[in-house]
């Protein structure tokens, strides 16, 4: 039977002091466990007249192993993933009570527990999993002068420090290729320019006429410069200049 401070028959139950207050934030894998044990005083201990104080001195999870279980969901919405963690541990407590002689006696005992926690399917023994134990409540109720009942409410929390990697998102589908634009039409060829008209032929120049020969018969000329004499020939002849020296009257012919 599970006793509490309110349900104790003679209202002599005592709630333990120094209970845990550092609860984990946003736990996901946990189990609330209940432990109920009847304890008998050793033969060398005095009888219990009144329980004065109960204190939790130590707590520890000594072992944890994984077991395979079926998969499914129960009517009470309990879901089985196919794996459980079997947890074993203990709680140490100190009981202070008054004996018939008026003396104060102390008793230190160990309360063992054994429970399981449903864990995710991807966890295994190689993962860095840590366990946490929280004592939510501890009540001691005397049953008679030599026996008492201890009830504990535990919170077992498991945490995996290496969560599985997030699956990669599916690749985005490639967009359909854009259709090629139609080719641009070739521009029409430019028309050839009309040919330029040939210029009219130049008229032939008129034939050159030979000037009449001039003869200088001035005998009184005293200039020593030669006198050019032009002689008229027919159209079929050439013009040949002659130089005459006035002193010796000799003709000197020279072609240009």
Steps between C-alpha positions, in 0.01 A plus 500: 500500500627846413476743791518877491509755779125555463398132470703372799261330747623677813637812330854417611657488152796724435598652167867501418694825496747634242313361201619580149383823344722512191268333252615466137365746246280361225569129557409261219612153612402442864304278738332574833557204728342408833683297768328352804693298759437376854806511724561320831735644759817301569516309828758741645274804446248634750129505429332791328283730707495799264671577171667837518668548162577333168779622269618379158877467517591347163351381172653318208418302187736203502418332168309551178457264208288490186248227421290431190121522538200484264384809317149634542264738675280416800151626576639734766712663226817326614724467199766231465784574263657153519772597749511548876772600743502290818620721785620384843598724789459584865423779746674542834303662782547576868215441750505684833249378761430507871541179703295397810776619733476849356824464309537601134611218273615506138457241229659516154356278230514450124187487284554318169285543190470331163306647208505556125478798267371492143770647275505609135560237237825650368681484839760229557763397753775701331323834538620736777185468713489646849247420772362735763311404816274745682326418832167677477356372829599272791263410784564275804204363698541284817306175488583378853784539749739290288383562143439799276405554136696726267349632177699684234401672178786516250555676170740316265623711212717380209671733257693425185781750440542394139164535323467343157583724206210665333411341168603695198214671321404346168674660206305761318381388158679657210294763321394412145734643239388821340403463132747644257382823338422478127788611279486854379425530125786610287470858380435543125814574300561860424445586131811574305541867414455584130827532312628847459479629140825533324613858455493631142835487325700812510528676166836484339697822524547692178837454329767742589587754234865590456573871526660688211879529506627830616830624365678791660689689225596791710870535405558777741431288798790509728379246754711188524206292604394238249187555306253219464372451154180310436450344164166397362466148369219310366266310731695184441830652606635575844591836644874534547639808666830647364730736674694754297796684642495861387881541496620230269158433345541130550200282545501277800235236510401344828217270580321567816 
